[in-house]
Tab-separated table of N, CA and C in Angstrom:
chain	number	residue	atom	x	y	z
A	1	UNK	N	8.829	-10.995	-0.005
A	1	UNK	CA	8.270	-10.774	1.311
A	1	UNK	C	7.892	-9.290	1.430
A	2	UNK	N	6.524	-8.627	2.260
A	2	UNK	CA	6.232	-7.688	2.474
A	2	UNK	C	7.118	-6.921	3.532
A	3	UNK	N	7.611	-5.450	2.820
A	3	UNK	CA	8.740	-5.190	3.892
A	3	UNK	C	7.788	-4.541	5.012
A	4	UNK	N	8.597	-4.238	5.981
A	4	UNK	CA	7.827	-3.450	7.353
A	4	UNK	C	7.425	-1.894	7.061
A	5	UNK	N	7.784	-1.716	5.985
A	5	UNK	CA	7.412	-0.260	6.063
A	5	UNK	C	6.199	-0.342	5.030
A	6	UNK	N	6.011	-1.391	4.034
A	6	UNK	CA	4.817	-1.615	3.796
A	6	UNK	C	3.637	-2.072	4.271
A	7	UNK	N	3.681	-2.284	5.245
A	7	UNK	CA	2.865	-3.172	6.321
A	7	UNK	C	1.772	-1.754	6.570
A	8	UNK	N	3.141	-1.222	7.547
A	8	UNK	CA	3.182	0.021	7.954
A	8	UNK	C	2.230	1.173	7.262
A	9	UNK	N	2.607	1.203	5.953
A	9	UNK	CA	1.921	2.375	5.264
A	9	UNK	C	0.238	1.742	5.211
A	10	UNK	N	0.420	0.320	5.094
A	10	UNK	CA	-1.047	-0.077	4.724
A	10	UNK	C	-1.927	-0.436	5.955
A	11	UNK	N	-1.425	-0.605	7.351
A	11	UNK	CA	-1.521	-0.429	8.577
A	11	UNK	C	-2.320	1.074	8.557
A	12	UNK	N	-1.021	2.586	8.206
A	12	UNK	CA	-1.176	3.732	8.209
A	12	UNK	C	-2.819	4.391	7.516
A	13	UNK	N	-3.084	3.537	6.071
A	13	UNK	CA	-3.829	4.232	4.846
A	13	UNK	C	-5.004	3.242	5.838
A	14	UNK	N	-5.140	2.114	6.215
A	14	UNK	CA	-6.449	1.570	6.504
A	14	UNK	C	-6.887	2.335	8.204
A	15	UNK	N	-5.836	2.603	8.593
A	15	UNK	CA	-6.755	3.616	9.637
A	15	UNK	C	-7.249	5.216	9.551
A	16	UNK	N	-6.777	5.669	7.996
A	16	UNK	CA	-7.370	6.632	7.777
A	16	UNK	C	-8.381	6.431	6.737
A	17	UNK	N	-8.757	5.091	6.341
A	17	UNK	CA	-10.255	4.527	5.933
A	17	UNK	C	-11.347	5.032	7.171
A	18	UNK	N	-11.015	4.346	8.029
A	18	UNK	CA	-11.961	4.155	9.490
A	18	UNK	C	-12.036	5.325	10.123
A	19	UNK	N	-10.825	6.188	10.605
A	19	UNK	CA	-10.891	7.785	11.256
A	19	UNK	C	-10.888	8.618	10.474
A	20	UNK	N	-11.228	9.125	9.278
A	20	UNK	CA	-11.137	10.147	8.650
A	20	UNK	C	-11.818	10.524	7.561
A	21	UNK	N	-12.975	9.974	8.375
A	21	UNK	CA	-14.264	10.602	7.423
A	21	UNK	C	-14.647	11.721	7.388
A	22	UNK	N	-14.722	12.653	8.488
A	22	UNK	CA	-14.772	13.924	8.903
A	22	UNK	C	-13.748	15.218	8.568
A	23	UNK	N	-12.705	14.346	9.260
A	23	UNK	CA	-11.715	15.773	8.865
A	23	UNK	C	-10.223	14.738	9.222
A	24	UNK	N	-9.239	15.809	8.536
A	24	UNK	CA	-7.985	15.139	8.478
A	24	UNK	C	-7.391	14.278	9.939
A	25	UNK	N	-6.764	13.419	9.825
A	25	UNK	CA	-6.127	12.629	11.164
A	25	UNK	C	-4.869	12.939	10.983
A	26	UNK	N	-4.236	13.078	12.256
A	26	UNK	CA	-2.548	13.820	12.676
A	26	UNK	C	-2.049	12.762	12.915
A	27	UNK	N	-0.680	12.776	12.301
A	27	UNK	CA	0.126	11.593	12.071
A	27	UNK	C	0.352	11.171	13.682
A	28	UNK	N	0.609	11.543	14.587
A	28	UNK	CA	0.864	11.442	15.972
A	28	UNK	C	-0.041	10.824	16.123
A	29	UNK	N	-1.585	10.663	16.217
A	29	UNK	CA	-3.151	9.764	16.183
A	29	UNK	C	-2.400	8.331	15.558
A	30	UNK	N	-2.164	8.613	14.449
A	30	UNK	CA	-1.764	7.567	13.215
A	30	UNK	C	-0.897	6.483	13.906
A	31	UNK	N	0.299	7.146	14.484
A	31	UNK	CA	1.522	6.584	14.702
A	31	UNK	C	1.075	5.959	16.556
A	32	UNK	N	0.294	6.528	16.898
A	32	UNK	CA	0.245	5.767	18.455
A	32	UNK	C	-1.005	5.291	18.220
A	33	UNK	N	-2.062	4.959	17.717
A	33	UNK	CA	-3.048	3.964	17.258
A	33	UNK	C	-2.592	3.030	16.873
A	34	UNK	N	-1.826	3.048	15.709
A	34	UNK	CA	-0.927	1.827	14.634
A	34	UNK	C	0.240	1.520	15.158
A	35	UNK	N	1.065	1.901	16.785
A	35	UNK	CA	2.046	1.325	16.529
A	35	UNK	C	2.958	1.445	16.140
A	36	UNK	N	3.296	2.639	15.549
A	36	UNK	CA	4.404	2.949	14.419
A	36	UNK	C	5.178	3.761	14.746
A	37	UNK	N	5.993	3.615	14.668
A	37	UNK	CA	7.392	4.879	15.002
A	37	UNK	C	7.391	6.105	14.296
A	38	UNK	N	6.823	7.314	15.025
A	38	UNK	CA	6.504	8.786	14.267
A	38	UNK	C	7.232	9.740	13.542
A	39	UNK	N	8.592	9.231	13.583
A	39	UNK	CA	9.668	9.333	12.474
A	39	UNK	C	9.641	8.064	11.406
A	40	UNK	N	9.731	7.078	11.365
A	40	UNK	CA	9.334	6.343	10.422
A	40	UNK	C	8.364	6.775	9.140
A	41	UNK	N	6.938	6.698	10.410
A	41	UNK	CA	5.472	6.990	9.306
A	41	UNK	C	5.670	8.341	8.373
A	42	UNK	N	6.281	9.157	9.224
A	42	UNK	CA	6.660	10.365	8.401
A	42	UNK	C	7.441	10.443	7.276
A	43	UNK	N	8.608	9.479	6.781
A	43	UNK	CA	8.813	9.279	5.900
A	43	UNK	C	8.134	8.317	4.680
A	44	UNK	N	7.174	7.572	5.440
A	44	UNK	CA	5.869	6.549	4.927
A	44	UNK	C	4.971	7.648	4.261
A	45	UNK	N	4.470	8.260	4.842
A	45	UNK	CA	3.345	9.470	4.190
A	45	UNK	C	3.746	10.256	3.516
A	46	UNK	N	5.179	10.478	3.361
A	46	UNK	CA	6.195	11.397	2.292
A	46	UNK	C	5.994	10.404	1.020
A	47	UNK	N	6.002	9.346	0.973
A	47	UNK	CA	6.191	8.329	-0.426
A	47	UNK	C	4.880	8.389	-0.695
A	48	UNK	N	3.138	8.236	0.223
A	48	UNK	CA	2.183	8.058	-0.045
A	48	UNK	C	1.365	9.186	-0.754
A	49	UNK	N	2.027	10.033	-0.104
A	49	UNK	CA	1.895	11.735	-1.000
A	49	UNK	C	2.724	11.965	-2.287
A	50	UNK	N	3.526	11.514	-2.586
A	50	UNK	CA	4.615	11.595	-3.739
A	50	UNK	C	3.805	10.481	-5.011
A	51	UNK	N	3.190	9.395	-4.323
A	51	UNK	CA	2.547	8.230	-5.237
A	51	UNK	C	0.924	9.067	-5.473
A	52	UNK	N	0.692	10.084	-4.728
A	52	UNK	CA	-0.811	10.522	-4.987
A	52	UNK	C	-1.752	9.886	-3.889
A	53	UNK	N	-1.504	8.883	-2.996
A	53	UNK	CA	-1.947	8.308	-2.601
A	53	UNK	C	-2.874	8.776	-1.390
A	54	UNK	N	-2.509	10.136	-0.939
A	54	UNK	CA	-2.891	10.658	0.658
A	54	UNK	C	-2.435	12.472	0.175
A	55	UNK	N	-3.209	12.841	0.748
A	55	UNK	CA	-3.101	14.454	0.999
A	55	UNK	C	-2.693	15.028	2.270
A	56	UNK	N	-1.957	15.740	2.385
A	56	UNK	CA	-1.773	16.353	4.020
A	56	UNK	C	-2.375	17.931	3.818
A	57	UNK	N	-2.708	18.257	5.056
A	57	UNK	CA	-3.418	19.415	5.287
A	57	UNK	C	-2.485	20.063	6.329
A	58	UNK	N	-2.329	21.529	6.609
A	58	UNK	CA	-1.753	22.398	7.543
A	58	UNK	C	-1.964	22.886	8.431
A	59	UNK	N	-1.730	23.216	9.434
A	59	UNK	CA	-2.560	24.047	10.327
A	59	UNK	C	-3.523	23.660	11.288
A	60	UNK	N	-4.334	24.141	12.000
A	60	UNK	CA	-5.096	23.939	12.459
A	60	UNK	C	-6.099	23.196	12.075
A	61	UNK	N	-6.511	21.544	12.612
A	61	UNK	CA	-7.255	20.531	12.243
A	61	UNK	C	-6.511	20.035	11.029
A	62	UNK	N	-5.036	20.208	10.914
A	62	UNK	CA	-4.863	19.234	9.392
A	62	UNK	C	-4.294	18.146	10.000
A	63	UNK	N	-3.944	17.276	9.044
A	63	UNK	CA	-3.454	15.982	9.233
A	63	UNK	C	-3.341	15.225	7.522
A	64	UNK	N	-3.817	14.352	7.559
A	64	UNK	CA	-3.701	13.398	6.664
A	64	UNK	C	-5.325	12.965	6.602
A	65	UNK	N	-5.391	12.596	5.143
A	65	UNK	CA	-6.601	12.200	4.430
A	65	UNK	C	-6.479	11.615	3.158
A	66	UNK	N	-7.015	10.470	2.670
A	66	UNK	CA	-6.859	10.026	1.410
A	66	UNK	C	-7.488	10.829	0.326
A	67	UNK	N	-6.429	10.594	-0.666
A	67	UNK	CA	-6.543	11.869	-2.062
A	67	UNK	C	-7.882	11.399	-2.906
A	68	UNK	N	-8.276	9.893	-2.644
A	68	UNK	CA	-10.034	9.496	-3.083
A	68	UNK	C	-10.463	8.785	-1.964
A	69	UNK	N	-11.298	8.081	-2.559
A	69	UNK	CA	-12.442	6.941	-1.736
A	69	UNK	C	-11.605	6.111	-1.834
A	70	UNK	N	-11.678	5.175	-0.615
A	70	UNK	CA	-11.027	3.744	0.398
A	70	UNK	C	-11.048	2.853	-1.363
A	71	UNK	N	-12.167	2.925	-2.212
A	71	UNK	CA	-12.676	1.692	-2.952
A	71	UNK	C	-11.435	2.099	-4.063
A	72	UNK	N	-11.078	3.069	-4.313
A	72	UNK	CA	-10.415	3.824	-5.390
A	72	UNK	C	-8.824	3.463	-5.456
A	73	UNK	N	-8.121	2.806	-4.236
A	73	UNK	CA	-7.108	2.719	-3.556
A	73	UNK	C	-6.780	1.593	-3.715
A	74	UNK	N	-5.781	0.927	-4.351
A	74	UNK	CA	-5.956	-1.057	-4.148
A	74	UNK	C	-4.426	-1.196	-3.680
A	75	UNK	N	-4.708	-2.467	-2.657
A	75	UNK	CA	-2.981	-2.536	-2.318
A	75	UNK	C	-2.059	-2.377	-3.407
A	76	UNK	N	-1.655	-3.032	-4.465
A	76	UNK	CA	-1.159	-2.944	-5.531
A	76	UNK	C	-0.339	-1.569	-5.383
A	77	UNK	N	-1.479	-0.258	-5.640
A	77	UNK	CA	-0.967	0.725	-5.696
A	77	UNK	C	-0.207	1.107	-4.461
A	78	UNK	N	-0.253	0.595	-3.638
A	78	UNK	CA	0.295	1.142	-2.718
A	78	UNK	C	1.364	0.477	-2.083
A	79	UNK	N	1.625	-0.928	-2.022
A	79	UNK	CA	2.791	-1.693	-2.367
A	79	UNK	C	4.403	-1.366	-3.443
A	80	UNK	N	3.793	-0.979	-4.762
A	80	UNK	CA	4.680	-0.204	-5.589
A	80	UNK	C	4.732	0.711	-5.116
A	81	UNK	N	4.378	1.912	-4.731
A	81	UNK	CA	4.350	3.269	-4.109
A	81	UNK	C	5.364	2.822	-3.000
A	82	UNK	N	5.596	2.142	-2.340
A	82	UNK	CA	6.145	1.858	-1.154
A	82	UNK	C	7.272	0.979	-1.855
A	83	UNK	N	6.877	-0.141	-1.770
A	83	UNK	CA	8.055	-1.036	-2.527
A	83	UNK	C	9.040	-1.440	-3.762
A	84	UNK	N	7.830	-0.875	-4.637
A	84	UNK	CA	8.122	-1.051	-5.932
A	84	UNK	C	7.629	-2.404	-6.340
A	85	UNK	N	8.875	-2.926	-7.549
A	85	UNK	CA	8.381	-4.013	-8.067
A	85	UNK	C	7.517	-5.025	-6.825
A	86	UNK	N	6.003	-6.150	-7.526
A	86	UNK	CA	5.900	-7.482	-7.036
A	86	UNK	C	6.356	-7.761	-7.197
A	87	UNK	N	6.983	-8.042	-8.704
A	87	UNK	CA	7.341	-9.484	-8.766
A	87	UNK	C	8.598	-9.992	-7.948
A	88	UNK	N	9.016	-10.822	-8.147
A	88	UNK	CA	9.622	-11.108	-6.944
A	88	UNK	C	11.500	-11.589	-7.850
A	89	UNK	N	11.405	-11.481	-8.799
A	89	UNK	CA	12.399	-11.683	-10.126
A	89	UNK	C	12.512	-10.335	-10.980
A	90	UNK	N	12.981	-9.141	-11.269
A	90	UNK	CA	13.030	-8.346	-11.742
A	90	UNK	C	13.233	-8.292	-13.636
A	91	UNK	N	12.965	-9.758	-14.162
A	91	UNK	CA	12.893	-10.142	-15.426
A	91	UNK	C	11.284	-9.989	-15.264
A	92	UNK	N	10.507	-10.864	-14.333
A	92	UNK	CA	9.099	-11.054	-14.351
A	92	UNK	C	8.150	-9.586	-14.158
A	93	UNK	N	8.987	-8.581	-13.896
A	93	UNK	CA	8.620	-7.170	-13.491
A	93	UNK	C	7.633	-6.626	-14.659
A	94	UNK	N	6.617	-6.488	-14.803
A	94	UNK	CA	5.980	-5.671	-15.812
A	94	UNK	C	6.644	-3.770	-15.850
A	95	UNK	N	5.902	-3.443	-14.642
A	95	UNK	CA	6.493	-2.172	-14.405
A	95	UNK	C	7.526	-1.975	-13.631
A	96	UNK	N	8.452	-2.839	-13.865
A	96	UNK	CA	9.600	-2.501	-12.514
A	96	UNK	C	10.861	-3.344	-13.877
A	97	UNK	N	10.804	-3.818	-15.086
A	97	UNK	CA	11.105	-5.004	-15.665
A	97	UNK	C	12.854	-4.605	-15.692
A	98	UNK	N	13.789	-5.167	-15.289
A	98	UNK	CA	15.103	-5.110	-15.723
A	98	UNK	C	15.839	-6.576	-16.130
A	99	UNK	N	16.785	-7.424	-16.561
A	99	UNK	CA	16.863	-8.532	-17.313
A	99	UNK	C	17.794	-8.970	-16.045
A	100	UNK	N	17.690	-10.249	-15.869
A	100	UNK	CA	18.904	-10.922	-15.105
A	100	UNK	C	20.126	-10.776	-15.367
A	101	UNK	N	20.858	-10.475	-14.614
A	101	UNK	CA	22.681	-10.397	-15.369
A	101	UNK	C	22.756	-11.774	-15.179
A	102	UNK	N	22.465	-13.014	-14.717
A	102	UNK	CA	23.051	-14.303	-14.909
A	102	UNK	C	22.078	-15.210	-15.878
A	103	UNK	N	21.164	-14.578	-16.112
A	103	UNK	CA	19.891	-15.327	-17.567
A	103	UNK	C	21.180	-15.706	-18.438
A	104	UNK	N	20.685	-17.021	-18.754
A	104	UNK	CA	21.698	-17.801	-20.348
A	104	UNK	C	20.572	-17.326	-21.639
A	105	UNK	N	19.208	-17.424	-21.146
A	105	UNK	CA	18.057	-17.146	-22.519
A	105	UNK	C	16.834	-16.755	-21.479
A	106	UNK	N	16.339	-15.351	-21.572
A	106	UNK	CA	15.276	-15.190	-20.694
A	106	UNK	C	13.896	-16.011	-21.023
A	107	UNK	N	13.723	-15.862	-22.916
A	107	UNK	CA	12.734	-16.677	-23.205
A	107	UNK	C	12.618	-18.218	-22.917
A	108	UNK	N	13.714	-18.884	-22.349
A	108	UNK	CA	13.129	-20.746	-22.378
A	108	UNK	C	13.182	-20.381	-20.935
A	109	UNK	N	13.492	-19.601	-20.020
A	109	UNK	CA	13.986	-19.705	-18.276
A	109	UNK	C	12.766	-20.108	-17.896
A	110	UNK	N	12.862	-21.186	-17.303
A	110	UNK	CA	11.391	-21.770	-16.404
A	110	UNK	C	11.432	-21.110	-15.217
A	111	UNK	N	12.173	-20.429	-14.505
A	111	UNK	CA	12.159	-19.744	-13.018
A	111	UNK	C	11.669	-18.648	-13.720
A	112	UNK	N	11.967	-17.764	-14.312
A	112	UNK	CA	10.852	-16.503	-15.401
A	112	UNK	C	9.364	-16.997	-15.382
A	113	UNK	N	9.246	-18.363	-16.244
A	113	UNK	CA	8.306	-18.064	-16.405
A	113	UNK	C	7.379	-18.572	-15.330
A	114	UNK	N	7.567	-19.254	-14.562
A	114	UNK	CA	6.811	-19.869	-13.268
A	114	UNK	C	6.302	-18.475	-12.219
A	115	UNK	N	7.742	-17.366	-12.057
A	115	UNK	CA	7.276	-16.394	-11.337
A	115	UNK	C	6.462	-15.495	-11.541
A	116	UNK	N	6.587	-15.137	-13.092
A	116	UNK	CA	5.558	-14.360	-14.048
A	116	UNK	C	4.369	-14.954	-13.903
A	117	UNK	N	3.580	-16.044	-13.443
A	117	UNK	CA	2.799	-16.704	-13.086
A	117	UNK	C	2.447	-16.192	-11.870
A	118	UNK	N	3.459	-16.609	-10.901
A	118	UNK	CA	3.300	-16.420	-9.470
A	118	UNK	C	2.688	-14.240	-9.574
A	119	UNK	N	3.737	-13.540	-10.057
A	119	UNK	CA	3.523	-12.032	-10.341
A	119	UNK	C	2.062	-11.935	-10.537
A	120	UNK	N	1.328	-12.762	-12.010
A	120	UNK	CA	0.296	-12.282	-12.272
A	120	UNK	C	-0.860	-12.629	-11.458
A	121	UNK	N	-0.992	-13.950	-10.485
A	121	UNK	CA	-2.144	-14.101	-9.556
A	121	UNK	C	-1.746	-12.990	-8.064
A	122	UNK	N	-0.594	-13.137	-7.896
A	122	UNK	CA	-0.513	-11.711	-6.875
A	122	UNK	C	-0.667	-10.504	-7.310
A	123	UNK	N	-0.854	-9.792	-8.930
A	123	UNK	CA	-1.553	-8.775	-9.407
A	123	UNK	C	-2.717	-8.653	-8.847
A	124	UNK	N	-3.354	-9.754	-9.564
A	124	UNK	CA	-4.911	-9.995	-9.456
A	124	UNK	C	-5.675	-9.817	-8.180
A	125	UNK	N	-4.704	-10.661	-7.765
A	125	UNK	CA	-5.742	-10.051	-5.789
A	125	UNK	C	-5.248	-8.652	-5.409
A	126	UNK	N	-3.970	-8.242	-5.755
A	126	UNK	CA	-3.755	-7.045	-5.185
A	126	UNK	C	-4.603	-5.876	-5.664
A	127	UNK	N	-4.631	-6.376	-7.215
A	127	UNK	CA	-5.530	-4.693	-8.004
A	127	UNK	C	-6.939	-4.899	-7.772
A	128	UNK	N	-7.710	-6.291	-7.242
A	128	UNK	CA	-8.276	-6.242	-6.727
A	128	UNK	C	-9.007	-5.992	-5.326
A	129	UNK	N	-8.401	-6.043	-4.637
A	129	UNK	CA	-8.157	-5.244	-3.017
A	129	UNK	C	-8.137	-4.479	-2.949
A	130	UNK	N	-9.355	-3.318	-2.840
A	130	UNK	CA	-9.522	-1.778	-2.151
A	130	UNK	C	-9.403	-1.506	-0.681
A	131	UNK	N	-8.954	-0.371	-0.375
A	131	UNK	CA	-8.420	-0.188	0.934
A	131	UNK	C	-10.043	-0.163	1.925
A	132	UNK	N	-11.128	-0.360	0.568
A	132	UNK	CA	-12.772	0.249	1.481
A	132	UNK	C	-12.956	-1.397	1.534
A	133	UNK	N	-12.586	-2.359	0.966
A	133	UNK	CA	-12.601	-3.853	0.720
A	133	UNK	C	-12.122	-4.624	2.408
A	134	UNK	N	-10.328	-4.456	2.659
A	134	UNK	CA	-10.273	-4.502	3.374
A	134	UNK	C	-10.514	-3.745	5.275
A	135	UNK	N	-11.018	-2.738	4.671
A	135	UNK	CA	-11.369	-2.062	6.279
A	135	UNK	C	-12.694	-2.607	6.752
A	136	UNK	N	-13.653	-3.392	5.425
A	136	UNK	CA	-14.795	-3.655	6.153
A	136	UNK	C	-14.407	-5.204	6.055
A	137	UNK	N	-13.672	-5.879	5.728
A	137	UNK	CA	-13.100	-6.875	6.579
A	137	UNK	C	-12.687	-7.094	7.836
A	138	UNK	N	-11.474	-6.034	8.251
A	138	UNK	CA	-11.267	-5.904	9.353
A	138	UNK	C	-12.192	-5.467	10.045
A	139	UNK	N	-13.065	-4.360	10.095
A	139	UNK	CA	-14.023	-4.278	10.807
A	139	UNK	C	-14.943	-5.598	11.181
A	140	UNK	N	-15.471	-6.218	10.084
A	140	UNK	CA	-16.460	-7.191	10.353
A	140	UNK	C	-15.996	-8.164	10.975
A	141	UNK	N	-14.426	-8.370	11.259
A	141	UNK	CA	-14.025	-9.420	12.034
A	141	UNK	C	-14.212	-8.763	13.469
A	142	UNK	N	-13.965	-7.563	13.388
A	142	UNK	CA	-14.262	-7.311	15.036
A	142	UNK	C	-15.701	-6.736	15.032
A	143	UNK	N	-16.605	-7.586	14.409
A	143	UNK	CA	-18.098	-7.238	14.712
A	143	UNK	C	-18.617	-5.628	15.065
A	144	UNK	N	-17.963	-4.989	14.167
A	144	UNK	CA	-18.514	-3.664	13.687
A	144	UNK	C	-18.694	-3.226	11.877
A	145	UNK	N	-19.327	-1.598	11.933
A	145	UNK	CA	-19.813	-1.566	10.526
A	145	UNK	C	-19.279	-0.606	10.442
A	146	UNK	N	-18.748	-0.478	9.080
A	146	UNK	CA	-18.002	0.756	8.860
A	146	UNK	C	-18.705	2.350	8.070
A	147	UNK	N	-18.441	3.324	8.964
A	147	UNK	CA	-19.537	4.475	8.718
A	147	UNK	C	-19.205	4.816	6.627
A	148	UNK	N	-20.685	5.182	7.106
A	148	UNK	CA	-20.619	5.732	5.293
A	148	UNK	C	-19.685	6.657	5.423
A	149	UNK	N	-18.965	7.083	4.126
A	149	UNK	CA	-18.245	8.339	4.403
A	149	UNK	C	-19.002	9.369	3.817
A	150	UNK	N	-18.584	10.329	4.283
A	150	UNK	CA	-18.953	11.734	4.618
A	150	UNK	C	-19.453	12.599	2.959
């Protein structure tokens, strides 16, 4: 299951698709647009900056801005950045992989290999899903177009 603070960050990164073409957005914008508790997000944008994912700026007009383009960004990355492993079995883990302490034989385990299944089609849509993918989704559901960026 997607935890709340992943929601959150991807809540967080898709409204700085849409506001922050121009110049950086202040987490305070972020956090009362999205909803989000401004101690929370702040530790959210600490992991998204640590994964590469977002840049913060200082001072006067800084805020937050993504470190590339919306298209460059795929949930995937930003799920692990936040959550870590998909898979949902930590045998089935590619990059997260540790062995069951109750496995009798990891190679015949049909719950392995069914989830490693399940892991690799939730790869697939995830590394496929850019954060510029879904914002002009969401946009186009609420019958708008999303500005070129800058």
């Amino acid at each position: 299951m997607l935890s709340q603070k992943a929601r959150y960050a991807l809540r967080a990164l898709l409204h700085l698709v849409e506001h922050a073409q121009s110049r950086p957005v202040q987490l305070s914008d972020v956090a009362t647009a999205q909803v989000i508790p401004r101690k929370y997000l702040e530790f959210i944008m600490v992991d998204l900056k640590k994964a590469g994912l977002v840049i913060s700026r200082r001072g006067p007009g800084g805020g937050y801005v993504l470190s590339r383009s919306p298209g460059e960004i795929n949930f995937a990355q930003v799920l692990r950045a936040i959550d870590g492993p998909i898979a949902l079995v930590p045998c089935a883990s590619e990059n997260f992989y540790a062995r069951c302490g109750d496995c009798h034989d990891e190679a015949t385990c049909a719950i392995r290999k069914v989830l490693a299944r399940v892991r690799e089609s939730a790869v697939d849509i995830l590394e496929n899903t850019s954060l510029a993918d879904a914002a002009r989704s969401e946009l186009a559901a609420e019958g708008q177009t999303q500005p070129e960026p800058a």
